[in-house]
Amino acid sequence: MGDYEQLRDPYGRIIDYLRVSITDRCNFRCVYCMPESGFPVTPKEESLTNEELVRLIGIASTLGMSKIRLTGGEPLLRKDLPEMIREVSKMPGVREISCTTNGFMLTQLAAPLREAGLTRLNVSLDTLKPERFEPIARRGSLQEVLDGIQAAFDEGILPLKINCVAMKGINDDEAADFASWTLTKPVHVRFIELMPMRWSLDETPSDFDAFAAHGEKGLLQLRQARGDMLSDSQMRRMFVSAETLQESIEKVHGPLEPAEIATNGPARTFRIPGAKGTIGFISQITNDFCSKCNRLRLTHDGFLRPCLMSDGELDLRTPIRLGASDNEIRDLFRHVVAHKPERHYLAEGQKVVGRGMSQIGG
Ligand code: SAM
Ligand code: SF4
């Protein structure tokens, strides 16, 4: 990293982390992320090729972006993923190459990904109860994801983090169970606050009837039956704060003690005394970490975004396909960093209307 430039935004934040959404396709349909039918997928020619992605990541790495996370959509669906990881992990400026996945294909891919140079892994998992898995993810099964997590452990891909999105009335009663998992496994469970995202349809009178009759579970079932994703207002109502989750864990396990792990990122991290793993809270809504944000996001179709929650983005695909030089692309990175918003305004009612989470890369 030695001689590389270091990007700094107008608020003094050092930008050294690039999240790359390598595909907008997914084999799951999580209710807070996508409708049952999925989003219209981008034609292949509009998505960046492996070569184009690797080139852009390489340019970013020469600007001091030393941490690279590959996400999506579901990144494990891209057949060229091991090849991409191999190329990126050879870059002298890259210190860390990680991946966020739903874990469904990990049993087959844990070994090739580790061999290619993957250093860290986040697996998303919202429930430990088999009967709840399908209503939330609408595809796959809990056992397949747990087998995938075990395969990653067996390959020694550590640290292994579990991302859990808590929803009131759906899975918020499982926080203490997730915490129990950390007692015996060196797993880092991180609870992520539910974020109201784009494409969520407004509620209809039948939504309100279902809610009145059966609470959030009734609403979820109705939306399931119709193939919708959760609406913006439903997500706001299902919201559970990190603080509430911590309280429910402490009721069962007693006071948590602060813990440090090398890759805390924006999570506030704790441990049940004596536990092998840790428990983290990512409270981007109630206690935003914007003042410490060190990220840019690159979409699978080549747009660079300074903020997950603001729709502004800059097209890099057109310039690279028109023959722009590395220096010209570096200037575009600098331009985006110069326009990074100070913070998000979700608490004030801001809505993301341009792209969904699976299209930006969560
Ligand atoms: N498919 C991969 C996965 O699920 O891990 C990677 C992409 S997914 C968009 C990345 C993360 O975003 C997941 O942990 C998922 O739970 C989270 N996510 C998606 N929609 C969300 C929302 N509305 N609020 C909070 N987290 C969300
Ligand atoms: Fe797919 Fe991940 Fe979105 Fe679930 S959260 S639908 S696994 S992209």
mmCIF file of C-alpha atoms and ligand atoms in Angstrom:
data_model
loop_
_atom_site.group_PDB
_atom_site.id
_atom_site.type_symbol
_atom_site.label_atom_id
_atom_site.label_comp_id
_atom_site.label_asym_id
_atom_site.label_seq_id
_atom_site.Cartn_x
_atom_site.Cartn_y
_atom_site.Cartn_z
ATOM 1 C CA MET A 1 0.000 0.000 0.000
ATOM 2 C CA GLY A 2 3.100 2.020 0.662
ATOM 3 C CA ASP A 3 3.287 4.501 -2.211
ATOM 4 C CA TYR A 4 -0.337 4.641 -3.174
ATOM 5 C CA GLU A 5 -2.432 7.768 -3.000
ATOM 6 C CA GLN A 6 -4.995 7.844 -0.187
ATOM 7 C CA LEU A 7 -8.464 9.123 -1.007
ATOM 8 C CA ARG A 8 -10.009 11.511 1.501
ATOM 9 C CA ASP A 9 -13.493 13.024 1.168
ATOM 10 C CA PRO A 10 -14.521 16.615 1.975
ATOM 11 C CA TYR A 11 -15.431 15.559 5.539
ATOM 12 C CA GLY A 12 -11.964 14.165 6.209
ATOM 13 C CA ARG A 13 -12.926 10.488 5.931
ATOM 14 C CA ILE A 14 -10.291 8.197 4.425
ATOM 15 C CA ILE A 15 -11.882 6.053 1.718
ATOM 16 C CA ASP A 16 -10.127 2.690 1.595
ATOM 17 C CA TYR A 17 -12.954 0.178 1.140
ATOM 18 C CA LEU A 18 -14.649 -0.802 -2.124
ATOM 19 C CA ARG A 19 -17.774 -2.940 -2.199
ATOM 20 C CA VAL A 20 -18.385 -4.457 -5.580
ATOM 21 C CA SER A 21 -21.751 -5.872 -6.536
ATOM 22 C CA ILE A 22 -20.663 -8.401 -9.145
ATOM 23 C CA THR A 23 -24.167 -9.462 -10.196
ATOM 24 C CA ASP A 24 -27.782 -8.365 -9.706
ATOM 25 C CA ARG A 25 -29.021 -11.970 -9.966
ATOM 26 C CA CYS A 26 -29.961 -14.015 -6.937
ATOM 27 C CA ASN A 27 -31.199 -17.502 -6.170
ATOM 28 C CA PHE A 28 -33.093 -16.287 -3.055
ATOM 29 C CA ARG A 29 -35.942 -13.795 -2.775
ATOM 30 C CA CYS A 30 -35.622 -12.395 0.751
ATOM 31 C CA VAL A 31 -38.802 -10.495 1.576
ATOM 32 C CA TYR A 32 -36.961 -7.287 2.521
ATOM 33 C CA CYS A 33 -34.835 -7.328 -0.611
ATOM 34 C CA MET A 34 -36.750 -8.572 -3.658
ATOM 35 C CA PRO A 35 -40.246 -9.436 -4.880
ATOM 36 C CA GLU A 36 -40.962 -13.114 -5.569
ATOM 37 C CA SER A 37 -40.481 -12.655 -9.310
ATOM 38 C CA GLY A 38 -37.139 -10.910 -8.718
ATOM 39 C CA PHE A 39 -36.199 -7.636 -10.402
ATOM 40 C CA PRO A 40 -35.707 -7.479 -14.159
ATOM 41 C CA VAL A 41 -32.117 -8.645 -14.586
ATOM 42 C CA THR A 42 -29.640 -6.577 -16.525
ATOM 43 C CA PRO A 43 -28.788 -7.866 -20.013
ATOM 44 C CA LYS A 44 -25.420 -9.638 -19.963
ATOM 45 C CA GLU A 45 -23.743 -7.083 -22.229
ATOM 46 C CA GLU A 46 -24.559 -4.296 -19.767
ATOM 47 C CA SER A 47 -22.890 -6.081 -16.854
ATOM 48 C CA LEU A 48 -19.150 -5.716 -16.484
ATOM 49 C CA THR A 49 -17.022 -8.620 -17.625
ATOM 50 C CA ASN A 50 -14.539 -10.241 -15.300
ATOM 51 C CA GLU A 51 -11.762 -8.328 -17.064
ATOM 52 C CA GLU A 52 -13.537 -4.971 -16.647
ATOM 53 C CA LEU A 53 -14.299 -5.596 -12.965
ATOM 54 C CA VAL A 54 -10.728 -6.635 -12.267
ATOM 55 C CA ARG A 55 -9.414 -3.560 -14.066
ATOM 56 C CA LEU A 56 -11.621 -1.188 -12.032
ATOM 57 C CA ILE A 57 -10.721 -2.901 -8.759
ATOM 58 C CA GLY A 58 -7.058 -2.653 -9.733
ATOM 59 C CA ILE A 59 -7.397 1.088 -10.375
ATOM 60 C CA ALA A 60 -9.208 1.527 -7.040
ATOM 61 C CA SER A 61 -6.412 -0.335 -5.288
ATOM 62 C CA THR A 62 -3.873 2.175 -6.616
ATOM 63 C CA LEU A 63 -5.934 4.884 -4.904
ATOM 64 C CA GLY A 64 -5.467 3.238 -1.525
ATOM 65 C CA MET A 65 -8.647 1.133 -1.602
ATOM 66 C CA SER A 66 -7.089 -1.826 0.132
ATOM 67 C CA LYS A 67 -10.225 -3.655 1.284
ATOM 68 C CA ILE A 68 -12.412 -5.220 -1.369
ATOM 69 C CA ARG A 69 -15.728 -6.950 -0.720
ATOM 70 C CA LEU A 70 -17.531 -8.853 -3.470
ATOM 71 C CA THR A 71 -21.293 -8.933 -3.061
ATOM 72 C CA GLY A 72 -24.460 -8.751 -5.119
ATOM 73 C CA GLY A 73 -27.147 -10.110 -5.777
ATOM 74 C CA GLU A 74 -25.639 -13.452 -4.995
ATOM 75 C CA PRO A 75 -21.934 -13.329 -5.884
ATOM 76 C CA LEU A 76 -21.508 -17.113 -5.812
ATOM 77 C CA LEU A 77 -23.721 -17.326 -8.905
ATOM 78 C CA ARG A 78 -20.909 -15.865 -11.013
ATOM 79 C CA LYS A 79 -18.882 -18.728 -12.411
ATOM 80 C CA ASP A 80 -15.834 -16.506 -12.769
ATOM 81 C CA LEU A 81 -15.804 -15.631 -9.039
ATOM 82 C CA PRO A 82 -12.770 -17.791 -8.100
ATOM 83 C CA GLU A 83 -10.856 -16.363 -11.070
ATOM 84 C CA MET A 84 -11.801 -12.808 -10.036
ATOM 85 C CA ILE A 85 -10.660 -13.433 -6.439
ATOM 86 C CA ARG A 86 -7.386 -14.912 -7.704
ATOM 87 C CA GLU A 87 -6.685 -11.801 -9.816
ATOM 88 C CA VAL A 88 -7.653 -9.342 -7.068
ATOM 89 C CA SER A 89 -5.702 -11.104 -4.343
ATOM 90 C CA LYS A 90 -2.532 -10.715 -6.479
ATOM 91 C CA MET A 91 -2.865 -6.905 -6.480
ATOM 92 C CA PRO A 92 -0.125 -5.379 -4.311
ATOM 93 C CA GLY A 93 -2.497 -2.725 -2.903
ATOM 94 C CA VAL A 94 -5.161 -5.188 -1.750
ATOM 95 C CA ARG A 95 -4.934 -6.228 1.880
ATOM 96 C CA GLU A 96 -8.265 -7.996 2.233
ATOM 97 C CA ILE A 97 -10.637 -9.684 -0.165
ATOM 98 C CA SER A 98 -13.958 -10.794 1.233
ATOM 99 C CA CYS A 99 -17.358 -11.884 0.069
ATOM 100 C CA THR A 100 -20.973 -11.576 1.302
ATOM 101 C CA THR A 101 -23.174 -14.531 0.367
ATOM 102 C CA ASN A 102 -26.452 -16.198 1.237
ATOM 103 C CA GLY A 103 -24.399 -19.367 1.769
ATOM 104 C CA PHE A 104 -26.548 -21.583 -0.439
ATOM 105 C CA MET A 105 -23.728 -22.680 -2.773
ATOM 106 C CA LEU A 106 -20.938 -22.669 -0.201
ATOM 107 C CA THR A 107 -20.698 -26.436 0.197
ATOM 108 C CA GLN A 108 -19.385 -26.648 -3.380
ATOM 109 C CA LEU A 109 -17.562 -23.330 -3.456
ATOM 110 C CA ALA A 110 -15.891 -22.879 -0.044
ATOM 111 C CA ALA A 111 -12.776 -24.800 -1.147
ATOM 112 C CA PRO A 112 -12.284 -23.110 -4.557
ATOM 113 C CA LEU A 113 -12.864 -19.681 -3.004
ATOM 114 C CA ARG A 114 -10.296 -20.260 -0.279
ATOM 115 C CA GLU A 115 -7.803 -21.656 -2.776
ATOM 116 C CA ALA A 116 -8.341 -18.560 -4.926
ATOM 117 C CA GLY A 117 -7.356 -16.319 -1.988
ATOM 118 C CA LEU A 118 -10.588 -15.308 -0.241
ATOM 119 C CA THR A 119 -9.642 -13.997 3.191
ATOM 120 C CA ARG A 120 -12.999 -13.398 4.899
ATOM 121 C CA LEU A 121 -16.605 -14.363 4.491
ATOM 122 C CA ASN A 122 -19.987 -13.005 5.611
ATOM 123 C CA VAL A 123 -22.956 -15.338 5.385
ATOM 124 C CA SER A 124 -26.455 -13.901 5.678
ATOM 125 C CA LEU A 125 -28.815 -15.901 7.852
ATOM 126 C CA ASP A 126 -31.962 -14.532 9.473
ATOM 127 C CA THR A 127 -33.312 -17.547 11.327
ATOM 128 C CA LEU A 128 -32.158 -20.748 13.009
ATOM 129 C CA LYS A 129 -35.650 -22.259 12.790
ATOM 130 C CA PRO A 130 -36.136 -24.426 9.672
ATOM 131 C CA GLU A 131 -39.832 -23.574 9.361
ATOM 132 C CA ARG A 132 -39.085 -19.839 9.272
ATOM 133 C CA PHE A 133 -36.431 -20.032 6.590
ATOM 134 C CA GLU A 134 -38.706 -20.372 3.592
ATOM 135 C CA PRO A 135 -41.138 -17.586 4.594
ATOM 136 C CA ILE A 136 -38.184 -15.164 4.810
ATOM 137 C CA ALA A 137 -35.897 -16.258 1.952
ATOM 138 C CA ARG A 138 -38.563 -17.934 -0.226
ATOM 139 C CA ARG A 139 -35.921 -20.282 -1.664
ATOM 140 C CA GLY A 140 -33.410 -22.797 -0.293
ATOM 141 C CA SER A 141 -33.385 -24.289 3.177
ATOM 142 C CA LEU A 142 -31.751 -23.673 6.525
ATOM 143 C CA GLN A 143 -29.845 -26.965 6.362
ATOM 144 C CA GLU A 144 -28.187 -26.052 3.062
ATOM 145 C CA VAL A 145 -26.968 -22.742 4.505
ATOM 146 C CA LEU A 146 -25.767 -24.371 7.753
ATOM 147 C CA ASP A 147 -23.890 -26.985 5.682
ATOM 148 C CA GLY A 148 -22.342 -24.142 3.698
ATOM 149 C CA ILE A 149 -21.237 -22.383 6.882
ATOM 150 C CA GLN A 150 -19.689 -25.633 8.133
ATOM 151 C CA ALA A 151 -17.867 -26.044 4.809
ATOM 152 C CA ALA A 152 -16.402 -22.558 5.222
ATOM 153 C CA PHE A 153 -15.261 -23.433 8.759
ATOM 154 C CA ASP A 154 -13.731 -26.671 7.486
ATOM 155 C CA GLU A 155 -11.785 -24.687 4.895
ATOM 156 C CA GLY A 156 -10.553 -22.336 7.618
ATOM 157 C CA ILE A 157 -12.084 -19.195 6.075
ATOM 158 C CA LEU A 158 -11.916 -17.048 9.212
ATOM 159 C CA PRO A 159 -13.217 -14.826 10.617
ATOM 160 C CA LEU A 160 -16.647 -15.972 9.571
ATOM 161 C CA LYS A 161 -19.423 -13.475 10.160
ATOM 162 C CA ILE A 162 -23.148 -14.132 10.135
ATOM 163 C CA ASN A 163 -25.379 -11.222 9.074
ATOM 164 C CA CYS A 164 -28.851 -11.340 10.580
ATOM 165 C CA VAL A 165 -31.564 -8.819 9.749
ATOM 166 C CA ALA A 166 -34.027 -8.680 12.649
ATOM 167 C CA MET A 167 -37.726 -8.106 12.002
ATOM 168 C CA LYS A 168 -40.338 -7.499 14.665
ATOM 169 C CA GLY A 169 -42.802 -10.358 14.963
ATOM 170 C CA ILE A 170 -40.853 -12.488 12.464
ATOM 171 C CA ASN A 171 -37.465 -13.425 13.938
ATOM 172 C CA ASP A 172 -36.665 -10.883 16.677
ATOM 173 C CA ASP A 173 -37.337 -13.562 19.312
ATOM 174 C CA GLU A 174 -34.255 -15.470 18.062
ATOM 175 C CA ALA A 175 -31.587 -12.948 19.063
ATOM 176 C CA ALA A 176 -30.649 -14.925 22.190
ATOM 177 C CA ASP A 177 -30.486 -18.190 20.160
ATOM 178 C CA PHE A 178 -28.072 -16.607 17.693
ATOM 179 C CA ALA A 179 -26.085 -15.385 20.679
ATOM 180 C CA SER A 180 -25.999 -18.943 22.124
ATOM 181 C CA TRP A 181 -24.348 -20.082 18.889
ATOM 182 C CA THR A 182 -21.319 -17.920 19.718
ATOM 183 C CA LEU A 183 -20.740 -19.801 22.991
ATOM 184 C CA THR A 184 -19.235 -22.830 21.296
ATOM 185 C CA LYS A 185 -18.403 -21.693 17.722
ATOM 186 C CA PRO A 186 -15.938 -18.933 16.786
ATOM 187 C CA VAL A 187 -18.653 -17.268 14.768
ATOM 188 C CA HIS A 188 -19.264 -13.514 14.690
ATOM 189 C CA VAL A 189 -22.997 -12.830 14.604
ATOM 190 C CA ARG A 190 -23.916 -9.306 13.555
ATOM 191 C CA PHE A 191 -27.429 -7.962 13.777
ATOM 192 C CA ILE A 192 -28.255 -5.477 11.030
ATOM 193 C CA GLU A 193 -31.089 -3.007 11.378
ATOM 194 C CA LEU A 194 -33.740 -3.362 8.699
ATOM 195 C CA MET A 195 -33.443 -0.616 6.097
ATOM 196 C CA PRO A 196 -36.424 0.586 4.098
ATOM 197 C CA MET A 197 -35.299 0.250 0.483
ATOM 198 C CA ARG A 198 -36.658 0.941 -2.969
ATOM 199 C CA TRP A 199 -39.288 -0.971 -4.935
ATOM 200 C CA SER A 200 -41.342 -1.629 -1.853
ATOM 201 C CA LEU A 201 -44.942 -1.248 -2.900
ATOM 202 C CA ASP A 202 -47.403 0.732 -0.852
ATOM 203 C CA GLU A 203 -49.870 -1.024 1.347
ATOM 204 C CA THR A 204 -53.374 -1.904 0.210
ATOM 205 C CA PRO A 205 -56.506 -2.278 2.376
ATOM 206 C CA SER A 206 -56.020 -6.076 2.452
ATOM 207 C CA ASP A 207 -52.567 -5.530 4.013
ATOM 208 C CA PHE A 208 -54.194 -3.676 6.862
ATOM 209 C CA ASP A 209 -56.828 -6.429 7.289
ATOM 210 C CA ALA A 210 -54.105 -9.086 7.450
ATOM 211 C CA PHE A 211 -52.185 -7.024 9.961
ATOM 212 C CA ALA A 212 -55.254 -6.428 12.134
ATOM 213 C CA ALA A 213 -56.046 -10.156 12.115
ATOM 214 C CA HIS A 214 -52.597 -11.689 12.636
ATOM 215 C CA GLY A 215 -50.029 -8.948 13.206
ATOM 216 C CA GLU A 216 -46.755 -8.863 11.242
ATOM 217 C CA LYS A 217 -46.840 -12.604 10.533
ATOM 218 C CA GLY A 218 -50.236 -12.206 8.830
ATOM 219 C CA LEU A 219 -48.891 -9.380 6.695
ATOM 220 C CA LEU A 220 -45.834 -11.387 5.757
ATOM 221 C CA GLN A 221 -48.026 -14.315 4.716
ATOM 222 C CA LEU A 222 -50.230 -12.074 2.601
ATOM 223 C CA ARG A 223 -47.259 -10.487 0.849
ATOM 224 C CA GLN A 224 -45.793 -13.960 0.377
ATOM 225 C CA ALA A 225 -48.989 -15.167 -1.233
ATOM 226 C CA ARG A 226 -48.986 -12.164 -3.577
ATOM 227 C CA GLY A 227 -45.280 -12.428 -4.285
ATOM 228 C CA ASP A 228 -44.540 -8.893 -3.037
ATOM 229 C CA MET A 229 -41.547 -7.742 -1.087
ATOM 230 C CA LEU A 230 -42.135 -5.840 2.138
ATOM 231 C CA SER A 231 -43.423 -2.333 1.653
ATOM 232 C CA ASP A 232 -41.478 0.670 2.806
ATOM 233 C CA SER A 233 -43.940 1.412 5.625
ATOM 234 C CA GLN A 234 -44.063 -2.250 6.633
ATOM 235 C CA MET A 235 -40.283 -2.302 6.934
ATOM 236 C CA ARG A 236 -40.445 0.815 9.057
ATOM 237 C CA ARG A 237 -43.024 -0.881 11.300
ATOM 238 C CA MET A 238 -41.074 -4.164 11.520
ATOM 239 C CA PHE A 239 -37.977 -2.279 12.518
ATOM 240 C CA VAL A 240 -36.183 -3.484 15.646
ATOM 241 C CA SER A 241 -33.359 -1.377 17.026
ATOM 242 C CA ALA A 242 -29.955 -2.788 17.876
ATOM 243 C CA GLU A 243 -30.510 -1.597 21.431
ATOM 244 C CA THR A 244 -33.708 -3.674 21.793
ATOM 245 C CA LEU A 245 -31.904 -6.749 20.460
ATOM 246 C CA GLN A 246 -29.029 -6.261 22.862
ATOM 247 C CA GLU A 247 -31.474 -6.016 25.762
ATOM 248 C CA SER A 248 -33.222 -9.247 24.743
ATOM 249 C CA ILE A 249 -29.854 -11.043 24.533
ATOM 250 C CA GLU A 250 -28.737 -9.706 27.907
ATOM 251 C CA LYS A 251 -31.994 -10.869 29.516
ATOM 252 C CA VAL A 252 -30.980 -14.448 28.685
ATOM 253 C CA HIS A 253 -27.175 -14.360 28.722
ATOM 254 C CA GLY A 254 -26.443 -11.578 31.214
ATOM 255 C CA PRO A 255 -24.373 -8.435 30.506
ATOM 256 C CA LEU A 256 -22.250 -8.607 27.347
ATOM 257 C CA GLU A 257 -18.647 -7.478 27.539
ATOM 258 C CA PRO A 258 -17.070 -5.290 24.856
ATOM 259 C CA ALA A 259 -14.988 -7.287 22.376
ATOM 260 C CA GLU A 260 -12.517 -6.289 19.718
ATOM 261 C CA ILE A 261 -12.036 -8.249 16.541
ATOM 262 C CA ALA A 262 -9.650 -7.237 13.801
ATOM 263 C CA THR A 263 -12.487 -6.498 11.383
ATOM 264 C CA ASN A 264 -15.109 -4.823 13.544
ATOM 265 C CA GLY A 265 -15.989 -2.395 10.763
ATOM 266 C CA PRO A 266 -19.031 -0.342 11.736
ATOM 267 C CA ALA A 267 -20.325 -2.952 14.216
ATOM 268 C CA ARG A 268 -20.317 -2.378 17.964
ATOM 269 C CA THR A 269 -19.011 -5.729 19.123
ATOM 270 C CA PHE A 270 -19.519 -7.666 22.343
ATOM 271 C CA ARG A 271 -18.999 -11.124 23.765
ATOM 272 C CA ILE A 272 -20.835 -13.317 26.235
ATOM 273 C CA PRO A 273 -18.090 -13.778 28.865
ATOM 274 C CA GLY A 274 -16.108 -16.898 27.938
ATOM 275 C CA ALA A 275 -17.760 -17.329 24.504
ATOM 276 C CA LYS A 276 -15.703 -18.340 21.442
ATOM 277 C CA GLY A 277 -17.478 -15.959 19.080
ATOM 278 C CA THR A 278 -18.783 -12.400 19.263
ATOM 279 C CA ILE A 279 -22.033 -10.499 18.836
ATOM 280 C CA GLY A 280 -22.104 -7.278 16.835
ATOM 281 C CA PHE A 281 -24.730 -4.645 16.197
ATOM 282 C CA ILE A 282 -24.822 -2.606 13.019
ATOM 283 C CA SER A 283 -27.154 0.232 13.855
ATOM 284 C CA GLN A 284 -27.084 2.248 10.669
ATOM 285 C CA ILE A 285 -30.551 3.655 11.394
ATOM 286 C CA THR A 286 -30.558 4.427 15.127
ATOM 287 C CA ASN A 287 -26.918 5.305 15.497
ATOM 288 C CA ASP A 288 -25.530 5.907 12.047
ATOM 289 C CA PHE A 289 -21.840 5.414 11.504
ATOM 290 C CA CYS A 290 -21.716 7.813 8.562
ATOM 291 C CA SER A 291 -19.012 9.889 10.253
ATOM 292 C CA LYS A 292 -16.730 6.834 10.013
ATOM 293 C CA CYS A 293 -17.863 5.657 6.559
ATOM 294 C CA ASN A 294 -14.864 4.583 4.489
ATOM 295 C CA ARG A 295 -16.679 3.050 1.487
ATOM 296 C CA LEU A 296 -17.511 3.416 -2.156
ATOM 297 C CA ARG A 297 -19.747 1.000 -4.049
ATOM 298 C CA LEU A 298 -19.314 -0.241 -7.584
ATOM 299 C CA THR A 299 -22.390 -1.789 -9.213
ATOM 300 C CA HIS A 300 -22.247 -4.856 -11.469
ATOM 301 C CA ASP A 301 -23.015 -2.610 -14.465
ATOM 302 C CA GLY A 302 -20.174 -0.246 -13.715
ATOM 303 C CA PHE A 303 -21.631 2.679 -11.756
ATOM 304 C CA LEU A 304 -19.694 4.103 -8.826
ATOM 305 C CA ARG A 305 -21.777 5.238 -5.812
ATOM 306 C CA PRO A 306 -20.462 7.265 -2.914
ATOM 307 C CA CYS A 307 -23.312 6.199 -0.581
ATOM 308 C CA LEU A 308 -25.646 3.196 -0.283
ATOM 309 C CA MET A 309 -28.540 5.436 0.659
ATOM 310 C CA SER A 310 -28.198 8.221 -1.906
ATOM 311 C CA ASP A 311 -29.123 7.637 -5.498
ATOM 312 C CA GLY A 312 -26.185 9.587 -6.971
ATOM 313 C CA GLU A 313 -23.780 7.452 -9.036
ATOM 314 C CA LEU A 314 -21.263 7.910 -11.834
ATOM 315 C CA ASP A 315 -21.033 5.783 -14.974
ATOM 316 C CA LEU A 316 -17.593 4.175 -15.351
ATOM 317 C CA ARG A 317 -18.688 1.547 -17.870
ATOM 318 C CA THR A 318 -19.097 3.956 -20.768
ATOM 319 C CA PRO A 319 -15.655 5.544 -20.329
ATOM 320 C CA ILE A 320 -13.878 2.191 -19.972
ATOM 321 C CA ARG A 321 -15.652 0.845 -23.051
ATOM 322 C CA LEU A 322 -14.695 3.990 -24.967
ATOM 323 C CA GLY A 323 -11.032 3.453 -24.132
ATOM 324 C CA ALA A 324 -10.454 5.733 -21.110
ATOM 325 C CA SER A 325 -6.979 5.439 -19.624
ATOM 326 C CA ASP A 326 -6.329 4.338 -16.035
ATOM 327 C CA ASN A 327 -5.496 7.948 -15.129
ATOM 328 C CA GLU A 328 -8.805 9.169 -16.539
ATOM 329 C CA ILE A 329 -10.671 6.530 -14.500
ATOM 330 C CA ARG A 330 -8.687 7.496 -11.403
ATOM 331 C CA ASP A 331 -9.991 11.056 -11.857
ATOM 332 C CA LEU A 332 -13.562 9.721 -11.902
ATOM 333 C CA PHE A 333 -12.953 7.912 -8.593
ATOM 334 C CA ARG A 334 -11.601 11.164 -7.113
ATOM 335 C CA HIS A 335 -14.656 13.027 -8.418
ATOM 336 C CA VAL A 336 -17.060 10.574 -6.711
ATOM 337 C CA VAL A 337 -15.146 10.794 -3.438
ATOM 338 C CA ALA A 338 -15.346 14.588 -3.637
ATOM 339 C CA HIS A 339 -19.140 14.254 -3.782
ATOM 340 C CA LYS A 340 -19.644 11.733 -0.980
ATOM 341 C CA PRO A 341 -22.627 12.885 1.112
ATOM 342 C CA GLU A 342 -21.917 13.654 4.737
ATOM 343 C CA ARG A 343 -24.561 11.179 5.969
ATOM 344 C CA HIS A 344 -27.840 9.444 5.114
ATOM 345 C CA TYR A 345 -31.236 10.927 5.996
ATOM 346 C CA LEU A 346 -33.276 7.746 6.516
ATOM 347 C CA ALA A 347 -34.503 8.847 9.935
ATOM 348 C CA GLU A 348 -35.830 12.007 8.267
ATOM 349 C CA GLY A 349 -37.768 9.882 5.741
ATOM 350 C CA GLN A 350 -35.242 9.755 2.865
ATOM 351 C CA LYS A 351 -36.051 7.007 0.343
ATOM 352 C CA VAL A 352 -33.744 5.205 -2.025
ATOM 353 C CA VAL A 353 -35.595 5.187 -5.326
ATOM 354 C CA GLY A 354 -32.930 4.410 -7.913
ATOM 355 C CA ARG A 355 -31.872 0.824 -7.204
ATOM 356 C CA GLY A 356 -32.711 -1.975 -4.775
ATOM 357 C CA MET A 357 -30.234 -3.436 -2.280
ATOM 358 C CA SER A 358 -29.489 -6.456 -4.498
ATOM 359 C CA GLN A 359 -28.646 -4.103 -7.378
ATOM 360 C CA ILE A 360 -26.338 -1.859 -5.367
ATOM 361 C CA GLY A 361 -24.668 -4.522 -3.268
ATOM 362 C CA GLY A 362 -25.499 -4.595 0.424
HETATM 363 N N1 SAM B 1 -26.920 -12.210 -1.533
HETATM 364 C C1 SAM B 1 -25.913 -11.924 -0.597
HETATM 365 C C2 SAM B 1 -26.410 -12.043 0.819
HETATM 366 O O1 SAM B 1 -27.620 -12.070 1.035
HETATM 367 O O2 SAM B 1 -25.563 -12.098 1.703
HETATM 368 C C3 SAM B 1 -25.242 -10.571 -0.797
HETATM 369 C C4 SAM B 1 -26.128 -9.429 -1.164
HETATM 370 S S1 SAM B 1 -27.303 -8.946 0.076
HETATM 371 C C5 SAM B 1 -28.078 -7.567 -0.721
HETATM 372 C C6 SAM B 1 -26.238 -8.228 1.284
HETATM 373 C C7 SAM B 1 -26.823 -7.997 2.646
HETATM 374 O O3 SAM B 1 -27.838 -7.020 2.557
HETATM 375 C C8 SAM B 1 -27.471 -9.229 3.280
HETATM 376 O O4 SAM B 1 -26.867 -9.474 4.541
HETATM 377 C C9 SAM B 1 -28.906 -8.841 3.450
HETATM 378 O O5 SAM B 1 -29.482 -9.401 4.600
HETATM 379 C C10 SAM B 1 -28.813 -7.331 3.521
HETATM 380 N N2 SAM B 1 -30.060 -6.652 3.178
HETATM 381 C C11 SAM B 1 -30.788 -6.735 2.038
HETATM 382 N N3 SAM B 1 -31.878 -5.948 2.100
HETATM 383 C C12 SAM B 1 -31.844 -5.341 3.324
HETATM 384 C C13 SAM B 1 -32.678 -4.399 3.997
HETATM 385 N N4 SAM B 1 -33.784 -3.917 3.436
HETATM 386 N N5 SAM B 1 -32.307 -4.005 5.244
HETATM 387 C C14 SAM B 1 -31.181 -4.480 5.842
HETATM 388 N N6 SAM B 1 -30.348 -5.361 5.250
HETATM 389 C C15 SAM B 1 -30.675 -5.791 4.015
HETATM 390 FE FE1 SF4 B 2 -30.605 -12.418 -2.549
HETATM 391 FE FE2 SF4 B 2 -29.036 -11.460 -0.643
HETATM 392 FE FE3 SF4 B 2 -31.199 -10.075 -1.479
HETATM 393 FE FE4 SF4 B 2 -31.554 -12.299 -0.070
HETATM 394 S S1 SF4 B 2 -30.533 -10.430 0.639
HETATM 395 S S2 SF4 B 2 -32.620 -11.744 -1.993
HETATM 396 S S3 SF4 B 2 -29.865 -13.527 -0.741
HETATM 397 S S4 SF4 B 2 -29.404 -10.521 -2.666
#
